[in-house]
Short mmCIF file of C-alpha atoms in Angstrom, two decimals:
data_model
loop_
_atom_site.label_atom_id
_atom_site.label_comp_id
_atom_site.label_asym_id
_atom_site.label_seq_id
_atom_site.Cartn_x
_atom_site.Cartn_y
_atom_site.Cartn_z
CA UNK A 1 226.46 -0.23 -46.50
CA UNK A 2 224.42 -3.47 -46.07
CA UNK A 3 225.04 -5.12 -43.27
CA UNK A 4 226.41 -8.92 -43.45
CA UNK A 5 224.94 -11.88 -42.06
CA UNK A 6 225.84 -14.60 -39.67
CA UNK A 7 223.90 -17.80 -40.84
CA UNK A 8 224.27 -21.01 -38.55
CA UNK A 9 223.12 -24.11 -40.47
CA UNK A 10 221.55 -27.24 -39.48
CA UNK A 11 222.78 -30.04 -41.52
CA UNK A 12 220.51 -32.93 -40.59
CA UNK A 13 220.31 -36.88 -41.17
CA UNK A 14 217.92 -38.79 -39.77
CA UNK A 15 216.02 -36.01 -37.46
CA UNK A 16 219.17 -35.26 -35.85
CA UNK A 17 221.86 -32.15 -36.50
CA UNK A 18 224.71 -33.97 -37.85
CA UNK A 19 228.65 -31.68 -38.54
CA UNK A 20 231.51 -33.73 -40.51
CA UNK A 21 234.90 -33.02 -42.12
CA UNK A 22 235.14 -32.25 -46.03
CA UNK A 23 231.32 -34.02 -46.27
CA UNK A 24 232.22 -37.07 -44.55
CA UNK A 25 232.61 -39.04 -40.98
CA UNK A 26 229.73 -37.22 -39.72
CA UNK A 27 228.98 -36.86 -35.72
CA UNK A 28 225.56 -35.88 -33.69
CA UNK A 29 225.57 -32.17 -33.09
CA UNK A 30 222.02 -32.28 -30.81
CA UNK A 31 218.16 -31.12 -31.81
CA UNK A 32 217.34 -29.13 -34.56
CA UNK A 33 214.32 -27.65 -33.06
CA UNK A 34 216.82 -26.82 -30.05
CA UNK A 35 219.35 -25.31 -31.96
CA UNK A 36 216.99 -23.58 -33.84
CA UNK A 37 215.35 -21.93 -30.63
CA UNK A 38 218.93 -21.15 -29.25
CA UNK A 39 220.26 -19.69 -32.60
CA UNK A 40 217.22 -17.11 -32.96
CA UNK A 41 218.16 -15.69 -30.07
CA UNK A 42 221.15 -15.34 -29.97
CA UNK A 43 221.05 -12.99 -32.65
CA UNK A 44 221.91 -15.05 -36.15
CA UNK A 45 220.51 -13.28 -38.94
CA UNK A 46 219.18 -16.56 -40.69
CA UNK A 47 218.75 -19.99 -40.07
CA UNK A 48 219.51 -22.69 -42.97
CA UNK A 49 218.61 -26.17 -42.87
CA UNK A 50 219.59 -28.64 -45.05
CA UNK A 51 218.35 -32.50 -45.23
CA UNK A 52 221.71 -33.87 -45.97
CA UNK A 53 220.83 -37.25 -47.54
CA UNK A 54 217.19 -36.34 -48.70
CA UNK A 55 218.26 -36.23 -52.52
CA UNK A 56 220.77 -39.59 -52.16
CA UNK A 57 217.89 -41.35 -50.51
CA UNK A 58 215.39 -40.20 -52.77
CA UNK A 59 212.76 -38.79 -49.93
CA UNK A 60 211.33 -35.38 -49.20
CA UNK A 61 212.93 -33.17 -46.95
CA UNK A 62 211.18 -33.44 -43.19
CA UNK A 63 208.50 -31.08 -43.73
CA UNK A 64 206.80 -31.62 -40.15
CA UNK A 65 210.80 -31.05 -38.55
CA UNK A 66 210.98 -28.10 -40.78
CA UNK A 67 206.92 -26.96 -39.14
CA UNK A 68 208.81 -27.79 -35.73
CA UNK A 69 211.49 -25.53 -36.50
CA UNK A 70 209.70 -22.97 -37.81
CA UNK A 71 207.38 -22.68 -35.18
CA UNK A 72 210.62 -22.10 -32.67
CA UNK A 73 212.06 -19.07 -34.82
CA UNK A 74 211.77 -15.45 -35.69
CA UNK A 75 214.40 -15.00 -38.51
CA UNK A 76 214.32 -15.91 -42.05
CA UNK A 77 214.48 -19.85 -42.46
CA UNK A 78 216.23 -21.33 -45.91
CA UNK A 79 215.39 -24.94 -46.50
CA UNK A 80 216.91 -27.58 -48.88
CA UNK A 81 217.40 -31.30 -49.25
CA UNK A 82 215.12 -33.60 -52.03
CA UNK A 83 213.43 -30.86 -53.25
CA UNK A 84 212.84 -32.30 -57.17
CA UNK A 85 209.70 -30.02 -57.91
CA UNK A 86 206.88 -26.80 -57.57
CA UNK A 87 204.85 -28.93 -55.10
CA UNK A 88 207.88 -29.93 -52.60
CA UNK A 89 208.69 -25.91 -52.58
CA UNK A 90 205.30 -25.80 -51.78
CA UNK A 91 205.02 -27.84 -49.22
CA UNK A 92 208.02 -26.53 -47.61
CA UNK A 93 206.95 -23.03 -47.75
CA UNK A 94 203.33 -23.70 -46.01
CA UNK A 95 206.11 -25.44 -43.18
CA UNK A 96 207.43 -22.34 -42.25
CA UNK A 97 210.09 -21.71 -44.67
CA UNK A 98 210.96 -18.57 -46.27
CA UNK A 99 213.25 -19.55 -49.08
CA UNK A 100 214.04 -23.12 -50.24
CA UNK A 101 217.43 -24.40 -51.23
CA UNK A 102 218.19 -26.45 -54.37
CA UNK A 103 221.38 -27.68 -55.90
CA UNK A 104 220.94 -31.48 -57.20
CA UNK A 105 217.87 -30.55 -59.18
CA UNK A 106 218.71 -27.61 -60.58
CA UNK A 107 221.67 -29.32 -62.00
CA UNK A 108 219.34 -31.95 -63.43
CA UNK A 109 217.20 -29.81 -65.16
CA UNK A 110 218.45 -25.65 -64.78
CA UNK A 111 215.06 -25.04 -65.96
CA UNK A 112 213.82 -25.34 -62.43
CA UNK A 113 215.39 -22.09 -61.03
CA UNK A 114 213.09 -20.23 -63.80
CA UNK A 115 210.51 -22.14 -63.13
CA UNK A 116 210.70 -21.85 -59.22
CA UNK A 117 211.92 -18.01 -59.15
CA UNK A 118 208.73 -17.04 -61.72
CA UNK A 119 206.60 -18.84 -59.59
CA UNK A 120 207.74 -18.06 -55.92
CA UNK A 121 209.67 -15.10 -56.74
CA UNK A 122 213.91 -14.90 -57.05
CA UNK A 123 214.03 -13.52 -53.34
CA UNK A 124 212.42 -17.21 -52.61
CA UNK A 125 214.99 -19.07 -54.11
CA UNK A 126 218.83 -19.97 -52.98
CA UNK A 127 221.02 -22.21 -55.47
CA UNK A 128 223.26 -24.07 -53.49
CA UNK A 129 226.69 -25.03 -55.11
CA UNK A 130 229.22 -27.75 -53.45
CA UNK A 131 232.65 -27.08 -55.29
CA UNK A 132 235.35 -28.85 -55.19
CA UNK A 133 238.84 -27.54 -56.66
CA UNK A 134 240.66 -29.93 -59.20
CA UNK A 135 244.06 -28.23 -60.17
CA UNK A 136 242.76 -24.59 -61.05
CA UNK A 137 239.96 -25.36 -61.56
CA UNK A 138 236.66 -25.28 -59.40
CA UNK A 139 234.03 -27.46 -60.25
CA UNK A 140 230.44 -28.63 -59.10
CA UNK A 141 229.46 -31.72 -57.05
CA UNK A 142 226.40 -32.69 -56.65
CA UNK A 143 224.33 -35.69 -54.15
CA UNK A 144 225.54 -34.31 -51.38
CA UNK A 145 229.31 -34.08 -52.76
CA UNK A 146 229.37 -37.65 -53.70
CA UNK A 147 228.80 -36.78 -57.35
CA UNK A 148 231.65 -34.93 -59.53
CA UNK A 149 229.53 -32.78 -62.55
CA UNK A 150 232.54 -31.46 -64.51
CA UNK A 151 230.47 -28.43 -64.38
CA UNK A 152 232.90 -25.09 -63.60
CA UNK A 153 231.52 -23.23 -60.83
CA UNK A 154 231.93 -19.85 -62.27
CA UNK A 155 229.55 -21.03 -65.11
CA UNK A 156 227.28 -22.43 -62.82
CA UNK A 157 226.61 -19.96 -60.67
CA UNK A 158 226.47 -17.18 -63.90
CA UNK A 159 223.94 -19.22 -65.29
CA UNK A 160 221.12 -20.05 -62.57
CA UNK A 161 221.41 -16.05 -61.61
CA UNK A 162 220.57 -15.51 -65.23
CA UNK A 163 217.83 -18.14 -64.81
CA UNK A 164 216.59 -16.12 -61.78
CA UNK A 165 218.41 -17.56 -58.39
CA UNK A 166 218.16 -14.90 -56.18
CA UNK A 167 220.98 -15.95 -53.77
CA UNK A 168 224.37 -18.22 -54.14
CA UNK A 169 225.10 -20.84 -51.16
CA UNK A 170 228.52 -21.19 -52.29
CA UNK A 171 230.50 -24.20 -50.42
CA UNK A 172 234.07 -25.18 -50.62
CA UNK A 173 234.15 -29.02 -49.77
CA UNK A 174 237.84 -28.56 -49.91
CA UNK A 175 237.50 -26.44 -46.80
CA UNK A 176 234.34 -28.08 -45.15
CA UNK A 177 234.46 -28.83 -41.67
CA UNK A 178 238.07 -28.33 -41.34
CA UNK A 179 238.26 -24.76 -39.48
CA UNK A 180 240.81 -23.65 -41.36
CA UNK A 181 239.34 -20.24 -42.92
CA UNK A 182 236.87 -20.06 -45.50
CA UNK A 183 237.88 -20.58 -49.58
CA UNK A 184 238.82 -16.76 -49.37
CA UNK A 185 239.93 -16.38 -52.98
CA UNK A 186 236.74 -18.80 -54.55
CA UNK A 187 234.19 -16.31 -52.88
CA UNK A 188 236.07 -13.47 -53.94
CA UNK A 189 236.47 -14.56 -57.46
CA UNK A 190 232.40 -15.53 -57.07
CA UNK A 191 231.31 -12.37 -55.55
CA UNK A 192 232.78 -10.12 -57.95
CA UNK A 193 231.52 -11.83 -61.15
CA UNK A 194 227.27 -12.20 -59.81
CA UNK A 195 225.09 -9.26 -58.88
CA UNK A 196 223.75 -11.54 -56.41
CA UNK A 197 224.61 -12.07 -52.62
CA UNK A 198 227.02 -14.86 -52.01
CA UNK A 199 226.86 -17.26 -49.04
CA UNK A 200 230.41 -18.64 -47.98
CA UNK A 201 230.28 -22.01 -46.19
CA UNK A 202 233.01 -24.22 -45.41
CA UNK A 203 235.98 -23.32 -43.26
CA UNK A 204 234.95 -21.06 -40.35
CA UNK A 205 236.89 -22.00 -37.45
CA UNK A 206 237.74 -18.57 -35.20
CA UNK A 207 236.39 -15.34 -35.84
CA UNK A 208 239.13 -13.71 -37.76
CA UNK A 209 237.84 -16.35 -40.60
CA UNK A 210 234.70 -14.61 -40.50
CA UNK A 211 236.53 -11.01 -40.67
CA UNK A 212 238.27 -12.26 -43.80
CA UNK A 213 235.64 -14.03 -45.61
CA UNK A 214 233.34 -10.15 -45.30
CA UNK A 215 236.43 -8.08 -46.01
CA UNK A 216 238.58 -9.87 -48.84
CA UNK A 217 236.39 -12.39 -50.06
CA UNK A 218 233.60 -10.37 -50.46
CA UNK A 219 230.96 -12.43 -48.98
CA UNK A 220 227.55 -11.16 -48.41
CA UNK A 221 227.02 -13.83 -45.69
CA UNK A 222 228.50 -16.20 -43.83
CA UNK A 223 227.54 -19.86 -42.79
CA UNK A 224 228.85 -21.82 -40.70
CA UNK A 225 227.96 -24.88 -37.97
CA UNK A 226 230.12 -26.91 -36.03
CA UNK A 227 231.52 -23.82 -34.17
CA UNK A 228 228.10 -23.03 -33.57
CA UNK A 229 226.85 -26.36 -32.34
CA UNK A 230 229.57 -27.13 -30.03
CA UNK A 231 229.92 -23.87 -28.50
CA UNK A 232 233.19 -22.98 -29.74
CA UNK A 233 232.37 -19.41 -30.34
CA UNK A 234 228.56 -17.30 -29.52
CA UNK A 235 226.90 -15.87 -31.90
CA UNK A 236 226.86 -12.41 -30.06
CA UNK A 237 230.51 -12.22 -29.37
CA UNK A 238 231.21 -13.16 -33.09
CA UNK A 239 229.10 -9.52 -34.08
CA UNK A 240 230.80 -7.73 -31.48
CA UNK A 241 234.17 -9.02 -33.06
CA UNK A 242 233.43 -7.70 -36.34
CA UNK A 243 231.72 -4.67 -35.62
CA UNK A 244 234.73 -3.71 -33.94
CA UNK A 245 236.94 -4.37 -36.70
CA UNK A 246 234.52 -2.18 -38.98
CA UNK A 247 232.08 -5.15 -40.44
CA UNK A 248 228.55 -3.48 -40.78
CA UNK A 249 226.66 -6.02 -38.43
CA UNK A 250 222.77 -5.46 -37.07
CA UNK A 251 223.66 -6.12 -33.34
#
């Protein structure tokens, strides 16, 4: 069985690491280079970055931050935030990064994921879907969650892994930054419809949210960051947790 992945992200704005509560009322969460450093080893399996307000602002994400980053880290390092084209994956990938992120752009023009994953290779690129629930249905946001779509997720995320997405960074704003669990039933429903690895984000707030997230919502991984940041729970007592309730972990 593969094991699953703990993945702290860096949201940042402005240089700094930033953590808010359903994508708003943000507060400073310290140094990404730092955290970065600190994060590696402890033991997380990945690193994600994300320029929060790159795309809204209409600026490329912090390549030299993401070379400073880089330069701190030994685990694989996803990246998104602005990127609109081939050059700005580029870029990001002679940084330091080892996969890029998109989710504003792709929505723009899908054509991007087949563009990116022909060019760069699927394993290179991570679609990155903010979902917000309205009634029973779940449905895309975009600009940083300031921007409805009417897009269904479901759809969404069938379509870019046809297009060639190698991995789904699936979000729940509903559940963002509010520690109550993870959108338990959305990954499931996700998981079990893509051949792709899901991402959960949004929710984590003690470690049995992490044990249900791998167990009944099928997540391949599982992101998380103000816990993280403000020392709530360690990294390496998190993998001892779930190995000892049976999640395959590399320790």
């Amino acid at each position: 069985m593969l094991t699953k992945r703990i993945i702290p992200c860096l949201d940042v704005k402005d240089g700094r690491t930033v953590k808010g509560v359903n994508f708003v009322n943000l507060r400073d969460a310290g140094d990404a280079v730092e955290l970065g450093r600190i994060y590696a080893e402890q033991g997380a399996d990945e690193l994600v970055f994300l320029d929060i307000t790159a795309t809204v602002e209409k600026r490329k994400t912090l390549v030299e931050l993401v070379k400073r980053v880089a330069a701190e880290i030994n685990i694989p390092f996803t990246v998104g935030g602005g990127i609109l084209s081939m050059q700005d994956v580029s870029s990001l990938l002679n940084a330091g990064a080892d996969k890029i992120s998109v989710n504003s752009a792709a929505i723009q023009d899908p054509s991007l994921v087949d563009r990116l994953a022909a060019e760069f290779g699927s394993q290179c690129v991570v679609v990155a879907v903010d979902t917000k629930k309205y009634g029973m249905e779940d449905k895309v946001h975009i600009h940083g969650g300031r921007t409805p779509t009417g897009i269904r997720t479901l759809e969404w995320v069938k379509e870019v892994e046809s297009r060639g997405a190698g991995e789904i960074l699936l979000t729940s704003m509903d559940h963002d930054g509010t520690k109550n669990g993870f959108a338990v039933e959305l990954n499931a429903r996700i998981s079990t419809r893509v051949s792709i690895p899901v991402i959960a984000s949004g929710g984590a707030g003690k470690m049995e949210h992490f044990e249900e997230i791998f167990s009944a919502g099928k997540a391949d991984a599982a992101l998380a960051a103000s816990i993280f940041h403000f020392r709530e729970i360690g990294i390496p007592d998190l993998k001892g947790y779930l190995s000892v309730k049976g999640i395959p972990m590399r320790i």
